[in-house]
Tab-separated table of C-alpha atoms and ligand atoms in Angstrom:
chain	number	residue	atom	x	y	z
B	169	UNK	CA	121.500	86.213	147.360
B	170	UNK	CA	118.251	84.468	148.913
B	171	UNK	CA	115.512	82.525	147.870
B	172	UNK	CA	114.740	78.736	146.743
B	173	UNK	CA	116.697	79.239	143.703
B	174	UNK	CA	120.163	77.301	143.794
B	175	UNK	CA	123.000	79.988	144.499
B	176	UNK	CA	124.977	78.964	141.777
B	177	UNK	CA	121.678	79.080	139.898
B	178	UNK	CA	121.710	82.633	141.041
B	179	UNK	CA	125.386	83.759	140.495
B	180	UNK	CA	125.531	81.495	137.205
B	181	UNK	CA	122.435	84.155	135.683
B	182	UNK	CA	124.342	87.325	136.548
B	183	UNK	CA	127.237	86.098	135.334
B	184	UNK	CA	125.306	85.956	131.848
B	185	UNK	CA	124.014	88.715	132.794
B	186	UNK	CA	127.197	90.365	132.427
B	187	UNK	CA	127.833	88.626	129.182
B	188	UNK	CA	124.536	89.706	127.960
B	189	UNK	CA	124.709	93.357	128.522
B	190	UNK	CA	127.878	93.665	126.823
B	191	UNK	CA	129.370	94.250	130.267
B	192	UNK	CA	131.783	91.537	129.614
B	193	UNK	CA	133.218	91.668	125.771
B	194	UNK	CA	134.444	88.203	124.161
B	195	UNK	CA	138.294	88.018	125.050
B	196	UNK	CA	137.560	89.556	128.419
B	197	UNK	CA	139.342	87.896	131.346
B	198	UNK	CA	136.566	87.391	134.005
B	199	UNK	CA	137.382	88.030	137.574
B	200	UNK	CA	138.841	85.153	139.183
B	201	UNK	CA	136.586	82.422	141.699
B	202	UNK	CA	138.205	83.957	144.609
B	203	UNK	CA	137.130	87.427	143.710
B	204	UNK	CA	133.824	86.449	142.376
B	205	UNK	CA	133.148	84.473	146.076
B	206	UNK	CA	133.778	87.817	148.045
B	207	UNK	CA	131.701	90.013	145.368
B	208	UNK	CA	128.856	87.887	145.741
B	209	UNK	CA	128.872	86.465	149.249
B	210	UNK	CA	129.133	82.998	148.046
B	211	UNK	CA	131.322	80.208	148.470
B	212	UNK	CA	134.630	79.257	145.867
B	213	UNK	CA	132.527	75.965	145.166
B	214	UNK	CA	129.680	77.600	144.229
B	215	UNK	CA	131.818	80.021	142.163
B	216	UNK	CA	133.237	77.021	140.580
B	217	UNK	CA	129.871	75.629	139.785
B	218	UNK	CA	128.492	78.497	138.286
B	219	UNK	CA	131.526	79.465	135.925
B	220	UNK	CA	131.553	75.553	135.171
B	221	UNK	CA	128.246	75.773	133.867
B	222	UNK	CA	129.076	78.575	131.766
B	223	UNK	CA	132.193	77.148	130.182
B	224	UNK	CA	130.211	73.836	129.795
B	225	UNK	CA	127.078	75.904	127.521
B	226	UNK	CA	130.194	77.791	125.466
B	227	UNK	CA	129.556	81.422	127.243
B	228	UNK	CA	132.855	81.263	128.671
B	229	UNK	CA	135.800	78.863	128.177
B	230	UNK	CA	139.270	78.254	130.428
B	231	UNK	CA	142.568	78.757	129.655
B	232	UNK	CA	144.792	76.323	131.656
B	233	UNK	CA	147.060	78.514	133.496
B	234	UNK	CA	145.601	81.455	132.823
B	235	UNK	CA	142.026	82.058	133.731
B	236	UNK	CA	138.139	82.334	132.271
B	237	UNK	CA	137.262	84.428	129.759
B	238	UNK	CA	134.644	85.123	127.976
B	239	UNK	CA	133.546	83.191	124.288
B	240	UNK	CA	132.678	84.476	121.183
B	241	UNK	CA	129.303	84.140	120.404
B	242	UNK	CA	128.299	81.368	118.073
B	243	UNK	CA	125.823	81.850	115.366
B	244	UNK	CA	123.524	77.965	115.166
B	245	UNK	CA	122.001	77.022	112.218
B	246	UNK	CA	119.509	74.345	112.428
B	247	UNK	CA	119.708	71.368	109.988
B	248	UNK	CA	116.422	70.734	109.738
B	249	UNK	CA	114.303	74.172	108.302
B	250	UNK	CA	115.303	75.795	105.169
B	251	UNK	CA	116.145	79.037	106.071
B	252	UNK	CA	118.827	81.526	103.881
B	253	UNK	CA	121.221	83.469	105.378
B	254	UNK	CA	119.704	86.943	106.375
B	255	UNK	CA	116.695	85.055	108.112
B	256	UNK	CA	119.158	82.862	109.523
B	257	UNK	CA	120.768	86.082	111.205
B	258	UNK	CA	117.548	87.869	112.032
B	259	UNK	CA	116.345	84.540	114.262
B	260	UNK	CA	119.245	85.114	115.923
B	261	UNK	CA	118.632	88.608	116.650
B	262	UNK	CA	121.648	89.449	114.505
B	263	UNK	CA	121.812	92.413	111.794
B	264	UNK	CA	122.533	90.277	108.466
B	265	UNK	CA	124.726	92.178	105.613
B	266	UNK	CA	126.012	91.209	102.565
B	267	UNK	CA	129.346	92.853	100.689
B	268	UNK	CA	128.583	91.591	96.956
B	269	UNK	CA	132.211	90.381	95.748
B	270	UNK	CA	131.563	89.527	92.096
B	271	UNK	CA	128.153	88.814	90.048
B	272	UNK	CA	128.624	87.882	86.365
B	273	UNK	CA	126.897	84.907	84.093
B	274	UNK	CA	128.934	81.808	84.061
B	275	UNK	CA	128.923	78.809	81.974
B	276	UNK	CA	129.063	75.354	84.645
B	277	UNK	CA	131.679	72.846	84.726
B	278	UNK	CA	130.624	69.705	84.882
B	279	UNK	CA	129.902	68.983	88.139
B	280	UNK	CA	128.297	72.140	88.733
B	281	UNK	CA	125.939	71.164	85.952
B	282	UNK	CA	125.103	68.063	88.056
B	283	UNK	CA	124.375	69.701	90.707
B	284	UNK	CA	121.743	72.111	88.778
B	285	UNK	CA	120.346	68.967	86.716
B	286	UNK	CA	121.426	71.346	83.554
B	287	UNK	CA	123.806	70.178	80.669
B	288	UNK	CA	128.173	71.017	81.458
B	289	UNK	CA	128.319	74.883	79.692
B	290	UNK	CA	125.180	75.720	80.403
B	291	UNK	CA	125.285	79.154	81.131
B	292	UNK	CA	123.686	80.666	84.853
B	293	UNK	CA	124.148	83.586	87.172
B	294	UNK	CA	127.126	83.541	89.393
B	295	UNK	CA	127.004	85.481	92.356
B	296	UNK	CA	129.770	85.671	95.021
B	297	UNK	CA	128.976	87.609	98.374
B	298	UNK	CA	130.575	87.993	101.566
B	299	UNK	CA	128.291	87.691	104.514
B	300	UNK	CA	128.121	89.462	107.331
B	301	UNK	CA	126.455	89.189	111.088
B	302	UNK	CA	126.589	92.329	113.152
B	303	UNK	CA	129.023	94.270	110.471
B	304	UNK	CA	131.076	91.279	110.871
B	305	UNK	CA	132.400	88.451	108.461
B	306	UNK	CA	130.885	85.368	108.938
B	307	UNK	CA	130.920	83.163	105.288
B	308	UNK	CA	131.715	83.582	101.731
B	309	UNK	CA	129.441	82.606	99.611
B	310	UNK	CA	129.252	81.590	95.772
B	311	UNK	CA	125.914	80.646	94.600
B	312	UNK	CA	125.265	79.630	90.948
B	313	UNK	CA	121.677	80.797	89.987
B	314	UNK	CA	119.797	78.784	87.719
B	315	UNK	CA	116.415	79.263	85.766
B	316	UNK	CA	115.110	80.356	82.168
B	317	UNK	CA	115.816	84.400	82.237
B	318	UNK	CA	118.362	83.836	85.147
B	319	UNK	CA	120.433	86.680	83.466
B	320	UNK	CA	117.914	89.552	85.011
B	321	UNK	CA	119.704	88.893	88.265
B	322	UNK	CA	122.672	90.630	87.081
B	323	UNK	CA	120.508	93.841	87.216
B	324	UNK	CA	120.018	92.886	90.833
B	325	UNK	CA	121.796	94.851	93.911
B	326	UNK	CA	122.089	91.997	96.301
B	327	UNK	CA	124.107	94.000	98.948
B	328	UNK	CA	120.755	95.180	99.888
B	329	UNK	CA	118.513	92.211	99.997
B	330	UNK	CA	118.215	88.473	100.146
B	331	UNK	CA	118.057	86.308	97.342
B	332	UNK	CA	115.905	84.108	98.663
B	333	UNK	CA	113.117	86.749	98.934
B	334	UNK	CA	114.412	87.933	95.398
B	335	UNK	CA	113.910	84.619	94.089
B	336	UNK	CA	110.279	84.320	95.539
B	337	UNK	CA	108.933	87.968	94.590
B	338	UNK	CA	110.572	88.623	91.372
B	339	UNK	CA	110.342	85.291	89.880
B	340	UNK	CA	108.102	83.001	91.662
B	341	UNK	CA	110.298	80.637	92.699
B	342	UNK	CA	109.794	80.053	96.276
B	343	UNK	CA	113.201	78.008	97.781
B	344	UNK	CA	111.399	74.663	98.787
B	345	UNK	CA	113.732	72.098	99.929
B	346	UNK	CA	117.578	71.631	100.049
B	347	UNK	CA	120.154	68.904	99.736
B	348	UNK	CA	123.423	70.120	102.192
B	349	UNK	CA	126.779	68.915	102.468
B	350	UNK	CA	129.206	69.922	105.637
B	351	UNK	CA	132.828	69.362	105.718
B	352	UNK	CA	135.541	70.849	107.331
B	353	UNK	CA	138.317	72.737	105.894
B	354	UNK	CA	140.954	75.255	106.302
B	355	UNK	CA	141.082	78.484	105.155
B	356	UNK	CA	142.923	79.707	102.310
B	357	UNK	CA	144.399	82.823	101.478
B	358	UNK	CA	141.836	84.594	99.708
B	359	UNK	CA	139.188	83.149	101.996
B	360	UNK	CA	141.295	84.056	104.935
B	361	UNK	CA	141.745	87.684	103.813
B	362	UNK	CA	137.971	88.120	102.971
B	363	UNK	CA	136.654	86.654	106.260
B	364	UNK	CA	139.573	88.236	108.561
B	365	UNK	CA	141.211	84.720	110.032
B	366	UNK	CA	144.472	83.545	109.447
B	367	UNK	CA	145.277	81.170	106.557
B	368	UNK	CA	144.779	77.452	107.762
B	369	UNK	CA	142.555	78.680	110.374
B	370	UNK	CA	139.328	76.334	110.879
B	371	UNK	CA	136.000	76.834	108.288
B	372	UNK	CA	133.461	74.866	107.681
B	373	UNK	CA	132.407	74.099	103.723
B	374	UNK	CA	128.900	74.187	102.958
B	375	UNK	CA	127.865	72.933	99.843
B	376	UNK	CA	123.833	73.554	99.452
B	377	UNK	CA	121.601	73.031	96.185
B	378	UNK	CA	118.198	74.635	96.836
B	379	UNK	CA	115.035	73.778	95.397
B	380	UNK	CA	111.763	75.176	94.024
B	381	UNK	CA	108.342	73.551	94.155
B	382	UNK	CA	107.948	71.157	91.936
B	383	UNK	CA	111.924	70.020	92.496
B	384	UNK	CA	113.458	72.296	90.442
B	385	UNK	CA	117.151	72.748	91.074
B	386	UNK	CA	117.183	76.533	91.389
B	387	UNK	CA	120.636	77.168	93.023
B	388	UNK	CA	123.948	75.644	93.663
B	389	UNK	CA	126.053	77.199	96.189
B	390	UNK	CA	129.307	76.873	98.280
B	391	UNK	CA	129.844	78.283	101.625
B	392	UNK	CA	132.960	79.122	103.730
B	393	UNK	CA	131.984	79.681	107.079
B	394	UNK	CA	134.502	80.378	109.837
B	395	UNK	CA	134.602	78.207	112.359
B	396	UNK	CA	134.904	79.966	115.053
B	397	UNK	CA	131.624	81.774	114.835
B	398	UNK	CA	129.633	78.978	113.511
B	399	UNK	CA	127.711	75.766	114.699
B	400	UNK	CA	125.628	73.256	113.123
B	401	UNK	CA	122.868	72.573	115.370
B	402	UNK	CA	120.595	69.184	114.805
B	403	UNK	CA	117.645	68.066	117.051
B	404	UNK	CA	117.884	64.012	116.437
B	405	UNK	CA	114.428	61.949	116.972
B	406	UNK	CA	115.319	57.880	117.570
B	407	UNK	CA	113.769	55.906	114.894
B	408	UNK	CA	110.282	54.121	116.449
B	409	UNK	CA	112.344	50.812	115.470
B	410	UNK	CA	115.105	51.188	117.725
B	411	UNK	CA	113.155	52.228	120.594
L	266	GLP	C1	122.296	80.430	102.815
L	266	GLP	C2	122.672	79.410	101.774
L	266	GLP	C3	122.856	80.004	100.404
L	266	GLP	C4	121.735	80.948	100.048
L	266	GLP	C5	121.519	81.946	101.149
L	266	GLP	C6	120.329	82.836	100.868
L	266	GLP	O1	123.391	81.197	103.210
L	266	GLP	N1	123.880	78.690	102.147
L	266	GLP	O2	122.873	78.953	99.483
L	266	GLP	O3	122.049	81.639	98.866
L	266	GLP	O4	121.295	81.299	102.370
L	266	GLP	O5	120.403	83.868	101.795
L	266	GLP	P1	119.789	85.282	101.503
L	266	GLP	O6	118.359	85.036	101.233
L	266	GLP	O7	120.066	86.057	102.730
L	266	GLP	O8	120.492	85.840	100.298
């Protein structure tokens, strides 16, 4: 390695690199500091300081005892855009899919009907999905659609496109703003089976109520996302006040 570019500048790139290509699969055990310092002519500080940086940006994380390996990739969602789930995926450079678990009409308990701004009973269009990024489980989802003629959606395959677009094209109602709540949870059994974790294993709850232009409450939905695949990512801006 040569140049004006830090070595463990250099070293820490082909190390992602290798993480990158699919050279190195999550789980993998990465070659040790020692064995990385003779591959790449460098010394076991600047091995250090590279693999550091790596654990330190979530690309690879230590095991105390054992070694480095390499992290599962996390999907970010930002906090600030309104964005549904499959372009959510597709920003990412992820394949988005969808496994439709159960779509039916449903008349709303009382909080749901909150939620919606409707009266308790009111009847809308349940739809529960299973989402998926690259082929693999990432959330459950059970939205409650709500608008006059909402029973059309039933007619809907959803496994093969978003409802977000659906909701725009077919019916003019173009997803505007959203009101979300984030909690953290543990998984049950049915949620467990459906996203492939163990029961009591992290998730995060998501509990969203989306929007149309002029404020209309046009869907209620709760999330299970697992939490090992998932952040939350916020970009904060200090108030001019506290400045
Ligand atoms: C997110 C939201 C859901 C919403 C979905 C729409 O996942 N949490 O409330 O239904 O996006 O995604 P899509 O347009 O891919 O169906």
């Amino acid at each position: 390695m040569h140049g004006i570019v830090p070595r463990y500048h250099q070293l820490k790139a082909i190390l992602h690199g290798q993480v990158r290509s699919g050279a190195w699969q999550p789980g993998d055990l990465i070659p040790s500091e020692r064995e990385l310092s003779d591959r790449y002519g460098v010394s076991r500080m600047t091995a250090r300081q590279s693999v550091t940086e790596l654990v330190h940006a979530g690309v690879l994380y230590r095991r105390q005892g054992k070694g480095t390996y390499v992290a599962w990739p996390r999907i970010a969602q930002g906090l600030t855009n309104l964005t549904g789930f499959t372009e959510d995926m597709r920003a990412r450079g992820m394949e988005p899919g969808t496994r439709v678990l159960g779509q039916r009409m449903w008349a709303t308990s009382e909080t749901e009907a909150v939620r919606l701004q409707i009266r308790p009973g009111q009847r809308v269009c349940e739809v529960r999905r299973l989402r998926l990024a690259d082929n693999e489980p990432l959330a459950v989802e059970r939205s409650l659609i709500s608008f006059f003629g909402c029973e059309q959606l039933l007619e809907a395959d959803l496994s093969h496109q978003s409802l977000y677009a659906l909701l725009e094209t077919a019916y003019g109602l173009v997803p505007c703003e959203a009101e979300q709540e984030i909690e953290a949870g543990l998984a049950d059994d049915d949620h467990a089976r459906t996203l492939g974790v163990a029961v009591d294993d992290p998730v995060l709850l998501l509990r969203r109520t989306t929007f149309a232009e002029r404020g209309q409450p046009i869907e209620y939905a709760e999330s299970v996302y697992r939490g090992d695949k998932y952040t939350l990512h916020a970009r904060l801006a200090r108030a001019p006040a506290a400045r």
